[in-house]
Coordinates of C-alpha atoms and ligand atoms in Angstrom, one line a residue:
M366 CA 130.1 180.6 36.5
Q367 CA 127.9 183.1 34.2
T368 CA 124.2 181.7 32.8
K369 CA 123.8 182.4 28.7
V370 CA 120.7 181.6 27.2
V371 CA 121.0 181.2 23.9
K372 CA 117.7 180.8 21.4
F373 CA 118.1 179.7 18.0
G374 CA 116.0 181.2 15.3
G375 CA 114.1 178.4 12.2
S376 CA 117.2 179.3 9.6
S377 CA 120.1 177.9 12.4
L378 CA 117.9 175.0 12.6
A379 CA 116.7 174.3 9.3
D380 CA 118.3 171.3 8.9
A381 CA 121.3 168.8 9.7
Q382 CA 124.2 170.7 8.7
H383 CA 122.3 174.3 10.8
F384 CA 121.9 171.8 13.8
R385 CA 125.6 171.2 13.7
Q386 CA 126.6 174.4 13.7
V387 CA 124.4 175.1 16.8
A388 CA 125.4 172.1 18.5
D389 CA 129.1 173.4 18.3
I390 CA 128.4 177.3 19.3
I391 CA 126.3 175.7 22.2
K392 CA 129.5 172.9 22.8
A393 CA 132.0 175.9 22.8
D394 CA 130.9 177.7 26.3
P395 CA 129.9 176.2 29.0
A396 CA 127.9 179.3 30.1
R397 CA 125.0 178.8 27.0
R398 CA 123.2 175.8 29.6
F399 CA 119.5 176.9 28.8
V400 CA 118.8 176.9 24.5
V401 CA 115.3 177.9 23.1
P402 CA 114.9 176.9 19.6
S403 CA 112.5 177.8 16.8
A404 CA 110.8 175.1 15.0
P405 CA 112.9 174.8 11.5
G406 CA 113.0 177.8 9.0
K407 CA 113.3 177.9 5.3
R408 CA 116.6 175.7 4.1
H409 CA 116.9 177.8 0.7
K410 CA 114.9 180.7 -0.8
N411 CA 111.9 178.8 -2.1
D412 CA 111.2 176.9 0.8
T413 CA 108.3 176.6 3.7
K414 CA 109.0 177.4 7.1
V415 CA 107.6 174.4 9.1
T416 CA 105.3 177.2 10.9
D417 CA 104.0 177.5 8.0
M418 CA 103.0 174.4 7.1
L419 CA 101.9 173.1 9.8
Y420 CA 98.6 176.0 10.0
H421 CA 98.7 175.3 6.3
C422 CA 97.5 171.3 7.7
Y423 CA 96.1 172.6 10.2
E424 CA 93.6 175.1 7.2
M425 CA 93.5 171.2 5.5
I426 CA 91.4 169.4 8.1
R427 CA 89.1 172.4 8.8
N428 CA 88.2 172.3 4.6
H429 CA 88.3 168.4 5.7
E430 CA 90.8 167.3 3.2
N431 CA 92.7 164.6 3.8
I432 CA 96.2 165.6 5.1
D433 CA 97.6 162.1 4.4
A434 CA 100.4 163.2 2.0
F435 CA 100.9 166.8 3.6
Y436 CA 101.8 166.0 7.4
E437 CA 104.2 163.5 5.7
E438 CA 106.1 165.9 4.2
I439 CA 106.2 168.1 7.6
A440 CA 107.6 164.4 8.8
E441 CA 109.7 164.3 6.8
R442 CA 111.7 167.3 7.8
Y443 CA 112.0 166.1 11.2
N444 CA 112.7 162.5 10.2
S445 CA 115.6 164.1 7.9
I446 CA 117.3 166.0 10.5
I447 CA 117.7 162.7 12.5
R448 CA 118.7 160.5 9.9
E449 CA 121.2 162.9 8.0
L450 CA 122.6 163.5 11.8
G451 CA 123.4 160.1 12.6
M452 CA 121.0 160.0 15.9
N453 CA 119.8 156.6 17.1
F454 CA 116.3 158.4 17.5
D455 CA 112.7 157.4 16.5
M456 CA 110.0 159.7 16.2
S457 CA 107.4 157.7 14.4
G458 CA 105.3 157.6 17.9
E459 CA 105.5 161.5 18.4
L460 CA 104.4 162.6 15.0
A461 CA 101.5 159.9 15.1
Y462 CA 100.4 161.7 18.2
V463 CA 100.6 165.4 16.8
K464 CA 99.2 164.5 13.9
N465 CA 96.0 162.4 15.7
A466 CA 95.6 165.0 18.2
M467 CA 95.4 167.8 15.1
L468 CA 93.1 165.5 14.0
H469 CA 91.0 165.7 16.8
A470 CA 91.0 169.8 16.7
S471 CA 93.0 170.5 19.1
G472 CA 93.3 174.3 17.3
R473 CA 94.8 176.3 15.5
D474 CA 97.6 177.3 17.7
Y475 CA 98.6 173.6 19.4
A476 CA 99.2 173.0 15.0
A477 CA 101.6 175.9 15.2
S478 CA 103.8 175.0 18.6
R479 CA 104.2 172.1 17.5
G480 CA 106.6 173.1 15.4
E481 CA 109.0 174.3 18.4
Y482 CA 108.4 171.7 20.3
L483 CA 109.4 168.6 17.9
N484 CA 112.4 169.9 16.7
G485 CA 112.8 171.0 20.8
I486 CA 113.0 167.6 21.4
I487 CA 115.3 166.5 19.1
L488 CA 117.8 169.3 20.2
A489 CA 117.3 168.0 23.5
K490 CA 118.1 164.5 22.2
Y491 CA 121.0 165.4 20.1
L492 CA 123.0 168.3 22.7
G493 CA 122.3 165.8 26.2
F494 CA 120.4 168.3 27.5
D495 CA 117.2 167.8 29.7
F496 CA 114.1 168.8 27.8
V497 CA 111.2 171.3 29.5
D498 CA 107.8 172.0 27.6
A499 CA 106.9 174.9 27.7
E500 CA 103.5 174.1 28.2
N501 CA 104.4 173.6 31.9
V502 CA 106.3 177.0 32.6
I503 CA 104.9 179.6 30.2
F504 CA 101.1 181.1 31.0
F505 CA 98.9 182.7 29.0
R506 CA 95.6 184.1 31.1
D507 CA 91.9 183.8 30.4
N508 CA 92.1 187.2 28.3
G509 CA 95.1 186.0 26.1
S510 CA 98.1 188.2 27.7
F511 CA 101.1 187.0 28.8
D512 CA 101.3 185.7 33.0
E513 CA 104.9 187.5 33.5
E514 CA 104.6 186.6 37.1
R515 CA 103.0 183.3 36.8
T516 CA 105.2 182.4 34.3
N517 CA 108.4 183.5 36.6
E518 CA 108.2 181.7 39.5
V519 CA 107.9 178.6 37.8
L520 CA 110.3 178.4 35.1
A521 CA 113.6 179.9 37.2
D522 CA 111.6 176.9 40.4
E523 CA 111.6 174.6 37.2
L524 CA 115.3 175.6 36.2
R525 CA 117.1 176.1 39.0
R526 CA 116.6 171.8 39.0
H527 CA 118.8 172.0 35.8
K528 CA 122.0 172.2 34.9
N529 CA 121.5 172.4 31.5
A530 CA 117.8 172.6 29.5
V531 CA 116.1 172.8 26.3
I532 CA 112.9 175.0 25.7
P533 CA 111.0 175.3 22.9
G534 CA 109.7 179.1 21.6
F535 CA 107.0 180.2 20.7
Y536 CA 104.0 178.5 22.7
G537 CA 102.8 178.4 26.1
C538 CA 100.0 177.0 28.0
M539 CA 96.1 178.7 29.0
P540 CA 94.5 178.6 32.2
N541 CA 92.2 176.1 30.3
G542 CA 95.2 174.1 29.3
T543 CA 94.9 174.3 25.7
I544 CA 97.9 175.7 24.2
K545 CA 98.4 178.6 22.9
T546 CA 101.2 180.5 21.0
F547 CA 102.8 184.5 20.8
S548 CA 102.6 186.0 17.9
R549 CA 104.8 185.3 14.9
G550 CA 108.2 185.3 15.8
G551 CA 107.7 184.9 19.4
S552 CA 110.8 182.4 19.7
D553 CA 112.0 185.3 21.0
I554 CA 110.0 185.6 23.6
T555 CA 110.4 182.6 25.2
G556 CA 114.4 183.4 25.1
A557 CA 114.0 187.1 27.3
I558 CA 111.7 185.5 29.1
V559 CA 113.5 182.6 30.1
A560 CA 116.6 184.7 30.5
R561 CA 115.1 186.6 32.9
A562 CA 114.0 183.3 34.8
V563 CA 117.0 181.9 35.4
E564 CA 118.7 185.6 36.0
A565 CA 121.2 185.2 32.8
D566 CA 124.4 187.4 32.4
L567 CA 123.3 187.2 28.4
Y568 CA 120.9 186.7 26.0
E569 CA 122.5 185.2 22.9
N570 CA 119.5 185.6 19.8
W571 CA 121.5 183.3 17.4
T572 CA 119.6 184.2 13.6
D573 CA 120.7 184.7 9.9
V574 CA 122.9 187.7 9.7
S575 CA 125.8 189.3 11.7
G576 CA 123.9 191.4 14.0
F577 CA 120.8 194.5 13.5
M578 CA 121.9 196.4 10.2
M579 CA 121.2 200.2 9.8
G580 CA 118.4 199.0 8.0
D581 CA 117.0 196.1 6.2
P582 CA 119.5 194.5 4.3
R583 CA 116.8 192.9 1.0
L584 CA 116.0 197.0 0.7
L585 CA 119.2 198.9 1.3
D586 CA 123.0 198.2 -0.6
N587 CA 125.0 197.0 2.4
P588 CA 123.6 198.3 5.2
P589 CA 126.3 198.9 8.3
P590 CA 126.2 197.1 11.4
I591 CA 125.1 198.3 15.1
D592 CA 127.8 197.6 17.6
T593 CA 125.5 198.8 20.0
I594 CA 121.5 199.8 20.9
T595 CA 119.5 200.5 23.5
Y596 CA 116.5 198.6 24.2
Q597 CA 114.4 202.0 23.6
E598 CA 115.4 202.0 20.1
L599 CA 115.4 198.5 18.7
R600 CA 111.7 198.5 20.4
E601 CA 111.1 201.1 17.5
L602 CA 112.6 200.0 15.3
S603 CA 111.6 196.0 15.8
Y604 CA 108.1 197.7 16.5
M605 CA 108.6 199.0 12.3
G606 CA 109.5 196.1 10.9
A607 CA 112.8 194.9 11.6
T608 CA 111.8 191.8 11.7
V609 CA 115.3 190.9 13.3
L610 CA 113.9 190.6 16.8
H611 CA 110.1 190.5 18.1
D612 CA 109.4 193.7 20.0
E613 CA 107.6 192.6 22.7
S614 CA 111.1 190.0 23.8
I615 CA 112.3 193.3 25.3
F616 CA 110.5 193.0 28.2
P617 CA 111.7 190.7 30.1
V618 CA 114.9 191.3 29.4
R619 CA 115.2 195.0 30.7
Y620 CA 112.8 194.4 33.0
A621 CA 116.2 192.2 34.6
G622 CA 118.5 194.7 33.7
I623 CA 120.1 191.9 30.8
P624 CA 121.4 192.7 27.9
I625 CA 120.7 190.3 24.2
N626 CA 123.3 189.8 21.8
I627 CA 122.7 189.7 18.0
R628 CA 124.9 186.6 16.5
N629 CA 124.6 185.1 13.2
T630 CA 124.6 181.2 13.3
N631 CA 127.2 180.8 10.0
A632 CA 129.5 183.6 11.0
P633 CA 129.7 182.8 15.0
A634 CA 133.2 184.8 15.5
D635 CA 131.0 188.0 14.4
K636 CA 130.5 190.0 17.9
G637 CA 127.2 191.1 16.4
T638 CA 125.0 193.6 17.9
M639 CA 124.7 194.2 21.9
I640 CA 121.2 195.8 23.0
V641 CA 122.1 197.5 26.0
S642 CA 119.4 199.1 28.6
S643 CA 121.7 203.0 27.6
A644 CA 124.3 203.8 25.7
E645 CA 126.3 207.4 26.5
T646 CA 127.9 207.3 23.4
Y647 CA 126.6 207.2 19.5
D648 CA 128.1 207.5 16.0
T649 CA 128.1 211.9 16.0
K650 CA 128.9 211.3 12.4
R651 CA 126.6 208.9 10.8
V652 CA 123.7 211.0 13.8
I653 CA 121.2 208.6 13.4
T654 CA 120.9 204.5 14.8
G655 CA 119.0 203.1 12.6
L656 CA 115.3 203.1 9.7
A657 CA 113.2 200.6 9.0
G658 CA 109.7 201.2 7.7
K659 CA 106.0 199.3 7.6
K660 CA 103.2 199.2 5.7
G661 CA 99.6 198.9 6.0
F662 CA 98.2 201.7 7.1
S663 CA 95.4 204.2 7.5
V664 CA 94.6 207.7 8.1
I665 CA 90.9 208.9 10.0
N666 CA 91.2 212.5 9.1
I667 CA 88.8 214.5 11.2
E668 CA 87.6 218.2 10.8
K669 CA 86.1 220.4 12.3
D670 CA 86.4 224.5 12.7
R671 CA 87.6 225.3 15.8
M672 CA 88.1 222.0 17.3
N673 CA 91.1 223.3 19.6
A674 CA 88.5 225.2 21.6
E675 CA 86.2 221.8 22.0
I676 CA 87.3 220.2 25.5
G677 CA 86.5 216.4 25.4
F678 CA 86.6 215.9 21.4
G679 CA 90.3 214.0 21.3
R680 CA 88.8 211.6 24.0
R681 CA 85.4 211.2 22.7
V682 CA 87.0 210.7 19.0
L683 CA 89.4 208.0 20.9
E684 CA 86.1 206.7 23.0
I685 CA 84.9 205.5 19.4
L686 CA 87.7 203.3 18.5
E687 CA 87.7 202.1 21.9
D688 CA 84.6 200.6 21.1
N689 CA 85.7 199.1 18.2
G690 CA 88.4 197.4 19.0
V691 CA 90.7 199.5 17.1
S692 CA 94.2 200.9 18.8
F693 CA 96.0 203.8 17.6
E694 CA 99.7 203.8 16.2
H695 CA 100.2 208.2 15.9
L696 CA 97.7 210.9 16.2
P697 CA 99.3 214.0 14.1
S698 CA 97.0 216.8 14.8
G699 CA 96.3 221.0 13.5
I700 CA 94.5 223.5 16.1
D701 CA 90.6 222.1 12.8
T702 CA 92.2 219.0 12.4
M703 CA 92.7 215.6 14.0
S704 CA 94.3 212.6 12.0
I705 CA 94.4 208.9 13.8
V706 CA 97.0 206.5 12.1
V707 CA 95.5 203.0 12.4
A708 CA 96.8 199.8 11.0
T709 CA 94.5 199.0 7.5
S710 CA 93.1 195.6 9.1
A711 CA 91.6 196.9 12.3
L712 CA 89.3 198.6 10.4
E713 CA 88.2 195.4 8.8
G714 CA 84.7 195.6 8.5
R715 CA 84.1 198.9 10.6
R716 CA 84.7 200.5 8.6
E717 CA 81.1 202.4 8.2
R718 CA 80.4 202.2 11.4
I719 CA 83.7 204.1 12.3
L720 CA 83.1 206.8 10.2
Q721 CA 79.4 207.3 10.6
S722 CA 80.4 207.3 14.2
I723 CA 82.0 210.1 14.5
T724 CA 80.4 211.7 11.6
R725 CA 77.6 211.8 15.0
Q726 CA 78.9 211.9 17.9
V727 CA 81.8 214.6 17.7
K728 CA 79.3 216.8 14.9
A729 CA 82.4 216.7 13.1
D730 CA 82.6 218.4 9.4
H731 CA 84.6 216.1 7.2
V732 CA 85.4 212.5 8.1
E733 CA 87.4 210.4 5.8
I734 CA 89.5 207.2 5.9
L735 CA 92.2 206.9 3.9
D736 CA 94.6 203.7 3.4
G737 CA 98.0 203.0 1.4
L738 CA 100.1 204.5 3.8
C739 CA 103.0 203.9 4.9
L740 CA 105.6 204.5 8.3
I741 CA 109.3 204.9 8.1
A742 CA 110.6 205.5 11.4
V743 CA 114.3 207.5 11.6
V744 CA 116.2 206.2 15.4
G745 CA 119.1 207.3 16.9
R746 CA 120.3 208.7 20.9
G747 CA 122.0 211.2 18.4
M748 CA 118.7 213.1 17.4
V749 CA 118.6 215.3 20.2
K750 CA 121.9 216.2 20.3
A751 CA 122.1 216.8 16.6
R752 CA 120.8 219.5 15.3
G753 CA 119.3 219.9 11.9
T754 CA 118.2 216.3 11.4
A755 CA 115.0 216.5 10.8
A756 CA 116.1 219.6 8.2
R757 CA 118.4 216.4 6.5
I758 CA 115.6 214.2 6.3
F759 CA 112.8 216.2 5.0
D760 CA 115.3 217.0 2.2
A761 CA 116.4 214.4 1.5
I762 CA 112.8 212.4 0.6
Y763 CA 111.8 215.4 -1.0
N764 CA 114.7 215.3 -3.5
A765 CA 114.1 211.8 -4.2
G766 CA 110.8 213.2 -4.9
V767 CA 108.5 211.9 -3.1
N768 CA 105.6 213.6 -1.3
I769 CA 106.0 213.7 2.4
R770 CA 101.9 212.3 4.1
M771 CA 102.8 212.6 7.5
I772 CA 105.4 213.6 10.1
D773 CA 105.4 213.0 13.6
Q774 CA 108.6 213.2 16.0
G775 CA 108.3 211.4 19.9
S776 CA 108.9 213.8 22.6
S777 CA 112.0 211.6 23.3
E778 CA 113.2 213.1 19.9
L779 CA 114.5 209.3 19.9
N780 CA 112.6 209.3 16.7
I781 CA 110.9 210.7 13.8
I782 CA 108.5 209.0 12.5
I783 CA 106.9 210.0 8.0
G784 CA 104.7 208.9 6.6
V785 CA 104.8 208.4 2.5
N786 CA 102.5 206.6 -0.3
E787 CA 103.1 203.1 0.3
E788 CA 105.2 203.3 -3.6
D789 CA 107.4 205.4 -2.4
Y790 CA 108.7 203.3 0.5
E791 CA 112.2 202.0 -0.8
K792 CA 112.6 205.6 -2.9
A793 CA 112.3 207.5 0.7
L794 CA 114.2 204.5 2.9
V795 CA 116.9 204.7 0.7
A796 CA 116.6 208.6 0.3
I797 CA 117.6 208.6 4.4
F798 CA 119.9 206.3 4.3
N799 CA 121.7 207.9 1.7
E800 CA 121.6 211.3 3.4
F801 CA 122.9 209.4 6.2
V802 CA 125.4 206.3 5.7
K803 CA 126.5 206.3 2.4
Ligands
LIG1399 P1 115.4 184.1 12.6 O1 114.3 182.7 11.8 O2 116.5 183.3 13.3 O3 114.0 184.5 14.2 P2 114.4 186.4 10.8 O4 113.8 186.0 9.9 O5 113.4 186.5 12.3 O6 115.2 185.2 11.9 O7 115.1 187.2 11.3 C1 116.7 187.6 10.8 C2 115.9 188.5 9.8 O8 116.1 190.0 9.6 C3 117.4 188.8 8.5 O9 117.8 188.0 7.6 C4 117.1 190.1 7.8 O10 116.5 189.5 6.4 C5 116.0 190.6 8.5 N1 115.7 191.9 8.6 C6 115.1 193.0 8.8 N2 115.5 194.3 9.4 C7 116.6 194.0 8.9 C8 117.8 194.2 9.7 N3 117.5 196.0 10.2 N4 118.9 194.1 10.2 C9 119.7 192.7 10.2 N5 118.6 192.1 9.3 C10 116.9 192.3 9.6
LIG1400 N1 108.3 179.0 14.4 C1 107.8 180.8 14.9 C2 107.3 181.6 13.5 O1 107.8 180.6 11.8 C3 108.2 181.6 16.1 C4 109.7 181.6 15.8 O2 109.9 181.3 15.0 O3 109.9 182.6 15.9 O4 106.7 182.7 13.7
LIG1401 MG1 112.5 185.9 14.0

């Protein structure tokens, strides 16, 4: 029999009605043996995700505020699900335990992780599946990085003993026994880790859209869905802000060659998007697979005459960034200029030090940091074969009256990255979309 791992996002588990839909989906296919839930998400546009409520609760405790009333609201998110599902199950003991642990300085990650922990307990009960706490099977190393080998060994061994199980997403355990979470949206990663451990035939990722669209549906007019996308293309897009799937969730499944299927909990008949290791064909008419963008970047511009002839120049500059704990995104460079694109947030508190170090250590003629850059990634495995793609992109942006501040084409010709001013983001995105898709 096939084995499928199914991950359900926050909006798919936001209330009792969604729990019913989720149970119907799981019960419709006996291959759906392992389930990874997120914490309850938004029930409507102005609602708050339980994860955000838990972060807030943690801050309240730090500020010595009384959390009784606010914690009641969190508890009610779960109690209302239990009540409306008509379950004979009392969660008050668990809820009191969690509150008490939060009050006794168990940490920010512990607080956040309880969103999926509590949801997982309810979902396991509702489905009649075993509950396997991620704390006992997902491990991090002392330096905070994910320990894939230890996790895979322990998790595979544990899940062999279960016909069906619910494993809460988003968190795991540090060597000292404390709880640590992945970054936001990290339940996608847990789903991929579980899929690898059970050698699943398919990792289904259920969310609130019918697959990956060519662009962000909140910014573009009816972007068409993508049928098939490669892991590599998807990583480029999700890293650049297409939040459907956490960009880190590719690694565990790619390693094992397990395809991912993005599906819509609210429209389970839609076939969604298949994410595969390689695809022979591409849409010859559209050429590009998708586009995504992200704000919040800065450029460090360095000018120095005859920079190109100076051996070790680039290394010394990058060493300065390394010493300051800053990683870079792109390095578009000329003969006498070097530009380094970094996340603006990474420069916080280090700007002056970095500027001074570069000026002093590499004797640059001029160094400056410019903020307010937005990066747009145009991604497509077909771009390498279709001539003139870059020209079409630049023309479209130019005709929209937008100034291009940076261009970077990956050597694999899988993507072209364009930097524009943040205020031009939507305009540039729409212009590229209209050129290729409309
Ligand atoms: P979940 O809670 O199920 O993990 P997310 O909110 O993390 O769901 O991801 C789904 C959302 O991603 C969609 O509701 C949509 O608004 C947004 N999104 C951004 N870019 C895209 C895209 N290219 N295609 C589809 N959805 C996108
Ligand atoms: N609940 C967590 C978050 O909101 C993890 C997730 O949903 O994947 O980020
Ligand atoms: Mg998500």
